[in-house]
Short mmCIF file of C-alpha atoms (C1' of nucleotides) in Angstrom, two decimals:
data_model
loop_
_atom_site.label_atom_id
_atom_site.label_comp_id
_atom_site.label_asym_id
_atom_site.label_seq_id
_atom_site.Cartn_x
_atom_site.Cartn_y
_atom_site.Cartn_z
CA UNK A 29 -22.49 184.07 -160.18
CA UNK A 30 -24.61 187.09 -160.92
CA UNK A 31 -26.74 186.23 -157.89
CA UNK A 32 -25.65 189.36 -156.03
CA UNK A 33 -26.67 191.49 -158.98
CA UNK A 34 -30.12 189.90 -159.12
CA UNK A 35 -30.40 190.29 -155.39
CA UNK A 36 -29.67 193.98 -155.74
CA UNK A 37 -32.23 194.42 -158.52
CA UNK A 38 -34.88 192.43 -156.66
CA UNK A 39 -34.39 194.50 -153.53
CA UNK A 40 -36.12 197.32 -155.41
CA UNK A 41 -38.16 195.76 -158.23
CA UNK A 42 -39.84 192.54 -159.20
CA UNK A 43 -37.82 190.71 -161.82
CA UNK A 44 -39.68 187.96 -163.67
CA UNK A 45 -38.17 184.57 -164.46
CA UNK A 46 -38.13 185.53 -168.12
CA UNK A 47 -36.28 188.74 -167.37
CA UNK A 48 -33.82 186.89 -165.17
CA UNK A 49 -33.14 184.44 -167.97
CA UNK A 50 -32.46 187.30 -170.37
CA UNK A 51 -30.02 188.88 -167.93
CA UNK A 52 -28.23 185.59 -167.36
CA UNK A 53 -28.04 185.07 -171.09
CA UNK A 54 -26.49 188.49 -171.61
CA UNK A 55 -23.34 187.81 -169.63
CA UNK A 56 -20.65 186.90 -172.10
CA UNK A 57 -17.41 186.28 -170.25
CA UNK A 58 -15.75 186.79 -166.90
CA UNK A 59 -12.41 188.39 -166.11
CA UNK A 60 -10.15 189.06 -163.16
CA UNK A 61 -8.23 192.19 -162.26
CA UNK A 62 -5.41 192.80 -159.83
CA UNK A 63 -5.40 195.66 -157.34
CA UNK A 64 -4.86 199.01 -159.08
CA UNK A 65 -5.43 197.54 -162.51
CA UNK A 66 -7.29 199.85 -164.88
CA UNK A 67 -10.58 198.31 -165.95
CA UNK A 68 -12.10 200.95 -168.23
CA UNK A 69 -10.01 203.88 -169.41
CA UNK A 70 -11.64 207.30 -169.85
CA UNK A 71 -12.36 208.68 -173.31
CA UNK A 72 -12.12 205.42 -175.16
CA UNK A 73 -14.92 203.74 -177.04
CA UNK A 74 -16.51 201.01 -174.92
CA UNK A 75 -18.31 197.94 -176.18
CA UNK A 76 -19.74 196.39 -173.04
CA UNK A 77 -20.63 196.95 -169.42
CA UNK A 78 -18.73 195.60 -166.45
CA UNK A 79 -20.69 193.76 -163.78
CA UNK A 80 -18.67 193.53 -160.60
CA UNK A 81 -18.85 190.07 -159.01
CA UNK A 82 -16.23 190.38 -156.27
CA UNK A 83 -13.90 193.07 -154.99
CA UNK A 84 -14.07 196.86 -154.86
CA UNK A 85 -13.82 199.12 -157.90
CA UNK A 86 -13.72 202.89 -158.21
CA UNK A 87 -14.61 205.58 -160.71
CA UNK A 88 -12.07 208.39 -160.67
CA UNK A 89 -10.88 211.45 -162.51
CA UNK A 90 -7.38 212.78 -162.29
CA UNK A 91 -5.96 216.27 -162.17
CA UNK A 92 -2.90 217.84 -163.67
CA UNK A 93 -1.28 217.86 -160.23
CA UNK A 94 -1.27 214.07 -160.24
CA UNK A 95 -3.94 213.81 -157.57
CA UNK A 96 -7.12 211.95 -158.32
CA UNK A 97 -10.67 212.22 -157.06
CA UNK A 98 -12.61 209.01 -156.69
CA UNK A 99 -16.25 209.80 -157.49
CA UNK A 100 -17.89 206.52 -156.55
CA UNK A 101 -17.03 203.12 -155.15
CA UNK A 102 -18.54 199.93 -156.52
CA UNK A 103 -19.39 196.83 -154.57
CA UNK A 104 -20.24 193.31 -155.79
CA UNK A 105 -23.53 193.22 -157.67
CA UNK A 106 -23.00 196.71 -159.16
CA UNK A 107 -22.49 197.55 -162.77
CA UNK A 108 -19.39 199.73 -162.66
CA UNK A 109 -20.10 201.35 -166.01
CA UNK A 110 -23.68 200.71 -167.03
CA UNK A 111 -23.73 204.32 -168.23
CA UNK A 112 -21.20 203.39 -170.92
CA UNK A 113 -24.19 201.93 -172.76
CA UNK A 114 -25.56 205.41 -173.43
CA UNK A 115 -22.38 207.47 -173.09
CA UNK A 116 -20.18 205.13 -175.19
CA UNK A 117 -17.04 206.94 -174.00
CA UNK A 118 -16.62 207.55 -170.30
CA UNK A 119 -15.60 210.85 -168.75
CA UNK A 120 -13.74 208.98 -166.00
CA UNK A 121 -11.59 205.92 -165.44
CA UNK A 122 -12.73 202.73 -163.74
CA UNK A 123 -10.13 200.84 -161.74
CA UNK A 124 -9.98 197.82 -159.50
CA UNK A 125 -8.93 198.87 -156.00
CA UNK A 126 -8.73 195.33 -154.67
CA UNK A 127 -8.53 192.05 -156.57
CA UNK A 128 -11.75 191.86 -158.58
CA UNK A 129 -13.71 189.50 -160.75
CA UNK A 130 -16.25 190.78 -163.24
CA UNK A 131 -18.71 189.63 -165.86
CA UNK A 132 -18.93 191.50 -169.14
CA UNK A 133 -22.23 192.34 -170.84
CA UNK A 134 -21.84 193.56 -174.43
CA UNK A 135 -23.76 196.70 -175.34
CA UNK A 136 -25.75 194.84 -177.99
CA UNK A 137 -27.11 192.59 -175.26
CA UNK A 138 -28.06 195.58 -173.14
CA UNK A 139 -29.81 197.08 -176.14
CA UNK A 140 -31.63 193.84 -176.89
CA UNK A 141 -32.74 193.41 -173.29
CA UNK A 142 -33.96 196.95 -172.89
CA UNK A 143 -35.90 196.89 -176.15
CA UNK A 144 -37.47 193.53 -175.42
CA UNK A 145 -38.26 194.37 -171.79
CA UNK A 146 -39.15 198.05 -171.34
CA UNK A 147 -39.55 197.26 -167.67
CA UNK A 148 -35.92 196.17 -167.44
CA UNK A 149 -34.96 199.31 -169.33
CA UNK A 150 -36.51 201.31 -166.51
CA UNK A 151 -34.89 199.10 -163.89
CA UNK A 152 -31.45 199.72 -165.36
CA UNK A 153 -32.19 203.39 -165.98
CA UNK A 154 -33.08 203.51 -162.30
CA UNK A 155 -29.74 201.92 -161.44
CA UNK A 156 -27.81 204.66 -163.24
CA UNK A 157 -29.97 207.24 -161.48
CA UNK A 158 -28.98 205.59 -158.24
CA UNK A 159 -25.35 206.20 -159.15
CA UNK A 160 -26.24 209.86 -159.65
CA UNK A 161 -27.91 209.93 -156.22
CA UNK A 162 -24.71 208.56 -154.69
CA UNK A 163 -22.71 211.21 -156.54
CA UNK A 164 -25.02 213.87 -155.08
CA UNK A 165 -24.55 212.60 -151.56
CA UNK A 166 -20.78 212.65 -152.06
CA UNK A 167 -21.07 216.25 -153.27
CA UNK A 168 -22.70 217.05 -149.94
CA UNK A 169 -19.90 215.29 -148.07
CA UNK A 170 -17.18 216.94 -150.11
CA UNK A 171 -18.78 220.35 -149.97
CA UNK A 172 -20.14 220.67 -146.47
CA UNK A 173 -19.26 217.85 -144.10
CA UNK A 174 -16.33 217.74 -141.70
CA UNK A 175 -13.65 215.09 -142.11
CA UNK A 176 -15.21 213.02 -139.33
CA UNK A 177 -18.63 213.17 -140.92
CA UNK A 178 -17.25 212.38 -144.35
CA UNK A 179 -15.58 209.18 -143.23
CA UNK A 180 -18.52 208.23 -141.05
CA UNK A 181 -20.90 208.81 -143.92
CA UNK A 182 -18.78 206.77 -146.30
CA UNK A 183 -18.75 203.82 -143.92
CA UNK A 184 -22.51 204.09 -143.41
CA UNK A 185 -23.09 204.13 -147.15
CA UNK A 186 -20.90 201.10 -147.72
CA UNK A 187 -22.49 199.28 -144.82
CA UNK A 188 -25.95 199.82 -146.30
CA UNK A 189 -24.96 198.94 -149.86
CA UNK A 190 -23.02 195.86 -148.83
CA UNK A 191 -25.75 194.72 -146.45
CA UNK A 192 -28.20 194.78 -149.37
CA UNK A 193 -26.21 192.02 -151.04
CA UNK A 194 -25.39 190.19 -147.83
CA UNK A 195 -21.78 191.33 -147.52
CA UNK A 196 -22.19 193.43 -144.38
CA UNK A 197 -24.12 193.38 -141.15
CA UNK A 198 -24.49 195.85 -138.30
CA UNK A 199 -21.03 194.93 -136.98
CA UNK A 200 -19.16 195.86 -140.13
CA UNK A 201 -17.74 194.52 -143.37
CA UNK A 202 -14.51 193.57 -145.10
CA UNK A 203 -12.91 196.55 -146.75
CA UNK A 204 -9.44 196.48 -148.17
CA UNK A 205 -8.84 200.11 -149.15
CA UNK A 206 -5.80 202.02 -147.94
CA UNK A 207 -6.09 205.28 -146.07
CA UNK A 208 -4.81 207.08 -149.17
CA UNK A 209 -7.64 205.64 -151.21
CA UNK A 210 -10.18 206.67 -148.60
CA UNK A 211 -8.62 210.13 -148.76
CA UNK A 212 -9.07 210.17 -152.53
CA UNK A 213 -12.76 209.45 -152.06
CA UNK A 214 -13.44 212.12 -149.51
CA UNK A 215 -11.21 214.99 -150.66
CA UNK A 216 -8.76 214.72 -147.76
CA UNK A 217 -5.10 213.81 -147.33
CA UNK A 218 -4.07 210.40 -146.09
CA UNK A 219 -2.54 212.07 -143.04
CA UNK A 220 -5.81 213.65 -142.10
CA UNK A 221 -7.72 210.44 -142.77
CA UNK A 222 -5.37 208.74 -140.36
CA UNK A 223 -6.05 211.28 -137.62
CA UNK A 224 -9.77 211.18 -138.29
CA UNK A 225 -9.89 207.38 -138.12
CA UNK A 226 -8.16 207.68 -134.78
CA UNK A 227 -10.89 209.99 -133.57
CA UNK A 228 -13.62 207.65 -134.83
CA UNK A 229 -11.89 204.86 -132.93
CA UNK A 230 -11.56 206.92 -129.76
CA UNK A 231 -15.22 207.86 -129.92
CA UNK A 232 -15.94 204.13 -130.16
CA UNK A 233 -17.90 204.45 -133.38
CA UNK A 234 -15.83 202.52 -135.96
CA UNK A 235 -12.46 200.86 -136.12
CA UNK A 236 -10.68 200.22 -139.38
CA UNK A 237 -7.97 197.61 -139.17
CA UNK A 238 -6.58 194.72 -141.17
CA UNK A 239 -8.90 195.18 -144.12
CA UNK A 240 -12.03 195.29 -142.06
CA UNK A 241 -14.37 198.07 -140.97
CA UNK A 242 -15.63 197.11 -137.52
CA UNK A 243 -18.63 199.16 -136.53
CA UNK A 244 -19.03 199.42 -132.79
CA UNK A 245 -22.02 201.74 -132.76
CA UNK A 246 -23.92 201.88 -136.05
CA UNK A 247 -26.63 204.19 -134.78
CA UNK A 248 -24.12 206.52 -133.19
CA UNK A 249 -22.11 206.56 -136.39
CA UNK A 250 -25.16 207.33 -138.50
CA UNK A 251 -26.10 210.12 -136.12
CA UNK A 252 -22.61 211.61 -136.09
CA UNK A 253 -22.40 211.46 -139.88
CA UNK A 254 -25.95 212.72 -140.42
CA UNK A 255 -26.57 209.62 -142.52
CA UNK A 256 -30.03 209.08 -143.96
CA UNK A 257 -30.20 206.04 -146.28
CA UNK A 258 -33.15 207.44 -148.27
CA UNK A 259 -30.84 208.39 -151.16
CA UNK A 260 -29.96 204.71 -151.62
CA UNK A 261 -33.61 203.79 -152.30
CA UNK A 262 -33.31 200.58 -150.34
CA UNK A 263 -37.03 199.84 -150.14
CA UNK A 264 -39.06 197.90 -152.65
CA UNK A 265 -40.88 200.07 -155.12
CA UNK A 266 -44.01 199.84 -157.23
CA UNK A 267 -42.84 196.84 -159.21
CA UNK B 16 -41.39 226.89 -176.58
CA UNK B 17 -39.53 223.67 -176.07
CA UNK B 18 -37.17 224.70 -178.88
CA UNK B 19 -34.20 224.98 -176.54
CA UNK B 20 -34.85 221.46 -175.29
CA UNK B 21 -34.95 220.09 -178.83
CA UNK B 22 -31.84 222.04 -179.65
CA UNK B 23 -30.09 220.45 -176.71
CA UNK B 24 -31.19 216.94 -177.73
CA UNK B 25 -30.27 217.49 -181.37
CA UNK B 26 -26.81 218.71 -180.43
CA UNK B 27 -26.04 215.09 -179.53
CA UNK B 28 -28.52 212.87 -181.38
CA UNK B 29 -30.74 212.86 -184.42
CA UNK B 30 -34.36 213.35 -183.46
CA UNK B 31 -36.89 212.45 -186.13
CA UNK B 32 -39.94 214.56 -186.92
CA UNK B 33 -42.11 211.82 -185.48
CA UNK B 34 -40.13 211.80 -182.26
CA UNK B 35 -40.28 215.58 -182.08
CA UNK B 36 -44.05 215.46 -182.48
CA UNK B 37 -44.28 212.95 -179.64
CA UNK B 38 -42.20 215.16 -177.40
CA UNK B 39 -44.25 218.24 -178.22
CA UNK B 40 -47.40 216.27 -177.56
CA UNK B 41 -46.15 215.18 -174.15
CA UNK B 42 -45.96 218.65 -172.68
CA UNK B 43 -49.10 219.17 -170.67
CA UNK B 44 -48.99 222.60 -169.06
CA UNK B 45 -46.63 225.44 -168.27
CA UNK B 46 -46.00 227.15 -164.96
CA UNK B 47 -44.00 230.03 -163.53
CA UNK B 48 -41.96 230.19 -160.35
CA UNK B 49 -40.57 233.11 -158.44
CA UNK B 50 -36.97 233.24 -157.21
CA UNK B 51 -36.42 230.83 -154.31
CA UNK B 52 -39.71 229.08 -154.87
CA UNK B 53 -39.59 225.33 -154.27
CA UNK B 54 -40.39 223.43 -157.45
CA UNK B 55 -40.09 219.79 -156.40
CA UNK B 56 -39.76 218.85 -152.74
CA UNK B 57 -37.60 215.91 -151.73
CA UNK B 58 -39.14 212.64 -150.61
CA UNK B 59 -42.58 213.25 -152.05
CA UNK B 60 -44.20 211.22 -154.75
CA UNK B 61 -43.83 212.94 -158.13
CA UNK B 62 -46.15 212.60 -161.10
CA UNK B 63 -44.32 214.45 -163.84
CA UNK B 64 -41.03 215.89 -165.00
CA UNK B 65 -40.15 219.57 -165.10
CA UNK B 66 -38.72 220.94 -168.32
CA UNK B 67 -37.03 224.27 -167.69
CA UNK B 68 -37.88 226.85 -170.34
CA UNK B 69 -36.37 230.00 -168.82
CA UNK B 70 -34.42 230.87 -165.68
CA UNK B 71 -31.99 228.97 -163.47
CA UNK B 72 -32.97 226.10 -161.19
CA UNK B 73 -30.96 224.10 -158.69
CA UNK B 74 -30.98 220.67 -157.11
CA UNK B 75 -29.96 220.84 -153.47
CA UNK B 76 -29.81 218.88 -150.24
CA UNK B 77 -29.82 220.48 -146.85
CA UNK B 78 -28.01 219.67 -143.63
CA UNK B 79 -29.04 219.81 -140.03
CA UNK B 80 -26.93 222.93 -139.57
CA UNK B 81 -29.22 224.80 -141.94
CA UNK B 82 -26.64 224.99 -144.71
CA UNK B 83 -27.43 223.53 -148.09
CA UNK B 84 -25.33 222.04 -150.84
CA UNK B 85 -26.44 222.69 -154.38
CA UNK B 86 -25.57 219.61 -156.41
CA UNK B 87 -26.38 220.83 -159.91
CA UNK B 88 -27.63 223.91 -161.71
CA UNK B 89 -30.17 223.73 -164.52
CA UNK B 90 -30.33 225.97 -167.54
CA UNK B 91 -33.13 226.42 -170.10
CA UNK B 92 -33.69 223.31 -172.18
CA UNK B 93 -32.84 220.98 -169.27
CA UNK B 94 -35.18 218.62 -167.52
CA UNK B 95 -34.64 219.48 -163.87
CA UNK B 96 -35.97 216.17 -162.63
CA UNK B 97 -36.13 213.68 -165.47
CA UNK B 98 -34.83 211.13 -162.99
CA UNK B 99 -38.09 211.43 -161.06
CA UNK B 100 -39.53 209.18 -163.78
CA UNK B 101 -37.55 206.23 -162.49
CA UNK B 102 -36.93 207.34 -158.90
CA UNK B 103 -40.52 208.49 -158.23
CA UNK B 104 -39.42 210.23 -155.03
CA UNK B 105 -36.39 212.50 -155.19
CA UNK B 106 -33.53 212.44 -152.73
CA UNK B 107 -33.11 216.22 -153.12
CA UNK B 108 -35.13 219.38 -153.55
CA UNK B 109 -35.47 221.33 -156.78
CA UNK B 110 -35.85 225.07 -156.49
CA UNK B 111 -36.04 228.07 -158.77
CA UNK B 112 -33.07 230.35 -158.12
CA UNK B 113 -34.25 233.06 -160.50
CA UNK B 114 -37.71 233.63 -161.98
CA UNK B 115 -38.44 230.52 -164.03
CA UNK B 116 -40.96 229.16 -166.46
CA UNK B 117 -41.34 225.44 -166.99
CA UNK B 118 -43.31 222.88 -168.96
CA UNK B 119 -44.58 219.79 -167.19
CA UNK B 120 -44.42 216.32 -168.75
CA UNK B 121 -46.49 213.72 -166.87
CA UNK B 122 -44.74 210.43 -166.13
CA UNK B 123 -47.31 208.49 -168.18
CA UNK B 124 -46.25 210.50 -171.22
CA UNK B 125 -42.58 209.77 -170.54
CA UNK B 126 -43.44 206.11 -170.24
CA UNK B 127 -45.45 206.13 -173.45
CA UNK B 128 -42.71 207.92 -175.37
CA UNK B 129 -39.93 205.68 -174.15
CA UNK B 130 -41.89 202.51 -174.89
CA UNK B 131 -42.92 203.69 -178.34
CA UNK B 132 -39.50 205.04 -179.23
CA UNK B 133 -36.68 202.97 -177.70
CA UNK B 134 -34.29 205.40 -179.32
CA UNK B 135 -35.80 208.28 -177.35
CA UNK B 136 -35.57 206.14 -174.24
CA UNK B 137 -31.83 205.95 -174.80
CA UNK B 138 -31.65 209.68 -175.56
CA UNK B 139 -33.33 210.52 -172.26
CA UNK B 140 -31.37 207.88 -170.40
CA UNK B 141 -28.29 209.57 -171.83
CA UNK B 142 -29.54 212.92 -170.51
CA UNK B 143 -29.77 211.60 -166.96
CA UNK B 144 -26.29 210.11 -167.35
CA UNK B 145 -25.13 213.57 -168.39
CA UNK B 146 -26.46 214.87 -165.07
CA UNK B 147 -24.37 212.21 -163.36
CA UNK B 148 -21.29 213.30 -165.33
CA UNK B 149 -21.87 216.86 -164.14
CA UNK B 150 -22.21 215.60 -160.59
CA UNK B 151 -18.88 213.81 -160.97
CA UNK B 152 -17.13 216.90 -162.22
CA UNK B 153 -18.53 218.84 -159.25
CA UNK B 154 -17.18 216.15 -156.95
CA UNK B 155 -13.75 216.84 -158.42
CA UNK B 156 -14.19 220.57 -157.85
CA UNK B 157 -15.48 220.12 -154.32
CA UNK B 158 -12.88 217.55 -153.42
CA UNK B 159 -9.69 218.75 -155.02
CA UNK B 160 -9.86 222.17 -156.66
CA UNK B 161 -8.96 225.50 -155.07
CA UNK B 162 -11.61 228.18 -154.67
CA UNK B 163 -10.34 230.00 -157.74
CA UNK B 164 -10.48 226.86 -159.85
CA UNK B 165 -13.91 225.93 -158.53
CA UNK B 166 -15.47 229.22 -159.55
CA UNK B 167 -13.59 229.29 -162.83
CA UNK B 168 -14.70 225.77 -163.59
CA UNK B 169 -18.31 226.56 -162.75
CA UNK B 170 -18.32 229.52 -165.12
CA UNK B 171 -16.73 227.44 -167.87
CA UNK B 172 -19.34 224.74 -167.42
CA UNK B 173 -22.21 227.20 -167.55
CA UNK B 174 -20.70 228.96 -170.54
CA UNK B 175 -20.52 225.68 -172.44
CA UNK B 176 -23.98 224.49 -171.44
CA UNK B 177 -25.62 227.84 -172.16
CA UNK B 178 -23.77 228.22 -175.45
CA UNK B 179 -25.23 224.89 -176.57
CA UNK B 180 -28.71 226.42 -176.44
CA UNK B 181 -27.62 229.84 -177.70
CA UNK B 182 -27.71 231.63 -174.36
CA UNK B 183 -23.97 232.32 -174.06
CA UNK B 184 -21.05 233.19 -176.28
CA UNK B 185 -17.32 233.51 -175.64
CA UNK B 186 -17.85 236.89 -173.97
CA UNK B 187 -20.17 235.59 -171.27
CA UNK B 188 -23.81 235.09 -170.31
CA UNK B 189 -26.57 236.43 -168.10
CA UNK B 190 -26.45 234.89 -164.68
CA UNK B 191 -28.54 236.12 -161.80
CA UNK B 192 -27.23 234.05 -158.86
CA UNK B 193 -26.04 235.69 -155.67
CA UNK B 194 -22.59 235.09 -154.26
CA UNK B 195 -24.19 233.06 -151.48
CA UNK B 196 -25.79 230.77 -154.03
CA UNK B 197 -22.49 230.36 -155.87
CA UNK B 198 -20.96 229.50 -152.50
CA UNK B 199 -23.65 226.85 -151.96
CA UNK B 200 -22.69 225.26 -155.27
CA UNK B 201 -18.96 225.13 -154.68
CA UNK B 202 -18.73 224.34 -150.96
CA UNK B 203 -17.43 227.77 -149.93
CA UNK B 204 -18.69 230.70 -147.89
CA UNK B 205 -20.11 233.78 -149.56
CA UNK B 206 -17.27 235.82 -148.07
CA UNK B 207 -14.68 233.65 -149.71
CA UNK B 208 -16.57 233.63 -153.00
CA UNK B 209 -16.47 237.40 -152.88
CA UNK B 210 -12.70 237.47 -152.39
CA UNK B 211 -12.19 234.85 -155.07
CA UNK B 212 -14.32 236.75 -157.58
CA UNK B 213 -12.14 239.74 -156.85
CA UNK B 214 -9.07 237.72 -157.72
CA UNK B 215 -10.65 236.42 -160.93
CA UNK B 216 -11.40 240.04 -161.82
CA UNK B 217 -7.88 241.22 -161.01
CA UNK B 218 -6.42 238.43 -163.11
CA UNK B 219 -8.64 239.68 -165.94
CA UNK B 220 -10.30 236.32 -166.46
CA UNK B 221 -13.98 236.91 -165.55
CA UNK B 222 -16.02 239.67 -164.05
CA UNK B 223 -19.36 239.00 -162.37
CA UNK B 224 -21.52 242.06 -162.03
CA UNK B 225 -25.15 243.09 -162.33
CA UNK B 226 -26.43 239.63 -163.11
CA UNK B 227 -23.94 238.96 -165.87
CA UNK B 228 -20.81 236.86 -166.12
CA UNK B 229 -18.44 238.74 -168.43
CA UNK B 230 -15.63 236.52 -169.62
CA UNK B 231 -12.58 238.49 -170.60
CA UNK B 232 -10.33 235.55 -171.39
CA UNK B 233 -12.16 232.29 -171.95
CA UNK B 234 -9.06 230.29 -172.83
CA UNK B 235 -7.17 231.67 -169.86
CA UNK B 236 -10.10 230.85 -167.62
CA UNK B 237 -10.36 227.32 -168.93
CA UNK B 238 -6.64 226.84 -168.42
CA UNK B 239 -6.69 228.25 -164.89
CA UNK B 240 -9.67 226.06 -163.97
CA UNK B 241 -8.35 222.95 -165.72
CA UNK B 242 -11.60 222.81 -167.65
CA UNK B 243 -12.05 220.09 -170.24
CA UNK B 244 -15.56 220.04 -171.74
CA UNK B 245 -15.40 216.32 -172.61
CA UNK B 246 -17.62 215.47 -169.64
CA UNK B 247 -20.44 217.52 -171.18
CA UNK B 248 -20.49 215.35 -174.32
CA UNK B 249 -21.06 218.35 -176.55
CA UNK B 250 -20.32 216.58 -179.82
CA UNK B 251 -22.79 214.74 -181.98
CA UNK B 252 -22.84 211.01 -181.42
CA UNK B 253 -23.69 207.93 -183.42
CA UNK B 254 -27.35 208.89 -184.00
"C1'" DC C 3 -37.45 257.21 -150.25
"C1'" DG C 4 -36.61 253.69 -146.99
"C1'" DA C 5 -36.03 248.84 -145.96
"C1'" DA C 6 -34.08 244.68 -147.21
"C1'" DA C 7 -30.94 242.08 -149.63
"C1'" DG C 8 -26.53 241.57 -151.40
"C1'" DT C 9 -21.56 242.94 -151.64
"C1'" DT C 10 -17.13 244.32 -149.81
"C1'" DT C 11 -13.46 244.55 -146.54
"C1'" DG C 12 -10.76 243.68 -142.15
"C1'" DA C 13 -9.13 240.89 -138.25
"C1'" DA C 14 -8.89 236.74 -135.78
"C1'" DT C 15 -9.52 231.84 -135.88
"C1'" DG C 16 -9.54 226.99 -137.27
"C1'" DT C 17 -9.75 222.84 -140.00
"C1'" DG C 18 -7.13 220.42 -142.71
"C1'" DC C 19 -2.57 220.53 -145.36
"C1'" DT C 20 2.51 220.14 -145.93
"C1'" DC C 21 6.69 218.49 -144.67
"C1'" DA C 22 9.14 215.30 -142.16
"C1'" DA C 23 10.49 211.52 -139.46
"C1'" DC C 24 9.63 207.02 -137.83
"C1'" DA C 25 7.28 202.46 -136.97
"C1'" DG C 26 5.24 198.19 -138.67
"C1'" DC C 27 4.48 194.78 -142.00
"C1'" DT C 28 5.30 192.07 -146.25
"C1'" DG C 29 7.91 190.33 -149.77
"C1'" DT C 30 12.43 189.55 -151.97
"C1'" DG C 31 17.05 188.24 -152.52
"C1'" DG C 32 21.58 187.27 -150.65
"C1'" DC D 13 17.78 183.51 -141.67
"C1'" DC D 14 18.60 188.08 -142.03
"C1'" DA D 15 19.06 192.53 -144.62
"C1'" DC D 16 16.66 195.59 -147.06
"C1'" DA D 17 13.25 197.79 -149.99
"C1'" DG D 18 8.73 199.36 -150.38
"C1'" DC D 19 4.33 200.32 -148.93
"C1'" DT D 20 1.08 201.58 -145.29
"C1'" DG D 21 0.15 203.68 -141.14
"C1'" DT D 22 1.31 207.01 -137.23
"C1'" DT D 23 2.63 211.22 -135.10
"C1'" DG D 24 4.55 216.11 -134.57
"C1'" DA D 25 5.30 221.02 -135.91
"C1'" DG D 26 4.32 224.78 -138.67
"C1'" DC D 27 1.55 226.69 -142.25
"C1'" DA D 28 -2.31 228.07 -145.43
"C1'" DC D 29 -6.59 228.38 -147.32
"C1'" DA D 30 -10.87 229.24 -146.10
"C1'" DT D 31 -14.06 230.37 -142.14
"C1'" DT D 32 -16.19 233.24 -138.67
"C1'" DC D 33 -17.55 237.46 -136.95
"C1'" DA D 34 -18.40 242.08 -137.63
"C1'" DA D 35 -19.06 246.41 -139.74
"C1'" DA D 36 -19.79 249.42 -143.60
"C1'" DC D 37 -21.20 250.11 -148.16
"C1'" DT D 38 -24.13 249.45 -152.44
"C1'" DT D 39 -27.85 247.91 -155.02
"C1'" DT D 40 -32.53 246.51 -155.53
"C1'" DC D 41 -37.18 246.89 -154.99
"C1'" DG D 42 -41.61 247.87 -152.85
#
DNA sequence: CGAAAGTTTGAATGTGCTCAACAGCTGTGG
DNA sequence: CCACAGCTGTTGAGCACATTCAAACTTTCG
């Protein structure tokens, strides 16, 4: 059930059997969410962290105009709000974009684990720093990349993150977001996303259709989007 | 010397005398940097964290075109690269924008402190999550706000962060960045920053001149920029 | 004092937005 | 089974915010 999460952790660090047992023990209950259902509201006290098992979630902030900016997408195996352990109240909302199932880990369990296993504390600290690295890369997209590069980069990022947990290969991945939601990620309008997807299709780089991102030319896409996966820290580290 | 750092920590958490002593003990040496001097290069192994004592630093990533996107600014009291403790290699550069002085804390000291004081581990984990919250707010600016709001929001953020360590009040703060550097933060060109600063001046909200941001109407500025300081977690927390 | 860096302004251009209409698909109810 | 509503996706025309290019001006600093 939390296999994808362990897979994600073990892609970067060694996790002992004892540590694994502690993580498994920490999961209290599971829940399901429908598309567009709010999972964690901003500004409210939180009491646990949400481990995404299936589906796509998003962190977002909204503006007075009614628009919203999605600041990160979450894929299975991710904690959507591990930072709620230290922040207690979030500065953003967390919502399910597609149908999702999650496991909940109470903050006390996180505290117990991190105090008993300082190594796991660093592993999870690392995971929140990885979120920050993803935020930084999105800042680059939002600030300096063209619409074509933004979408290309987003698909490259998702391909890499999903491949890490076995949910994508070089030919693509399932991806049920609407063009409006993609627009909310990349600071564009849905109309412009539509035109840009058309261009990506015409250039024979990616095709997005029927809830699937079909990558025709991964290398070409990465080149066009100036994608360098280093910020995702995909390689195994010291231990 | 690290008073501003302690002040920043204590604004949110209680730090015991013992913890303070451990932090003071961890600082190994101090260094100075000139404007535009690279402090931490991306992709290279790091061995310590950089505590900013004076001056303004920036995290940035650069693009093939030669442009760069600044992803966060650092003010005195901040660790510019606390996340290097868990990431080891950074996905971005850290540079001095103005003349800076720093204190260096070796990673072994960070490790020792966080293992000896789990509470401090959470305090520093919190600090890196604060960086992520700032990244998120910049994503909102870069993705959805107008040029006027972006600059206004940036000045509000800096005012709040600098005020926390006593380096700003409601009338403004010293701020030696060029218009090009401001542009690199907010995804604009220096020409457009110039025109936008003119508009902010004409609206009698802020005036930027001679290395100082003079705020004429802080409330008006915050309203215009849709600034809500909640994401900076300025209030004291549980302990 | 002179060179270099930074700021200011104008004119033309362009990427992406707004507004609008329409097509396609799914689900619902008569 | 069809009519219709609602959501998503597609396309066109005109517009706007921000960019590019260029020149002049001001400040900083060696």
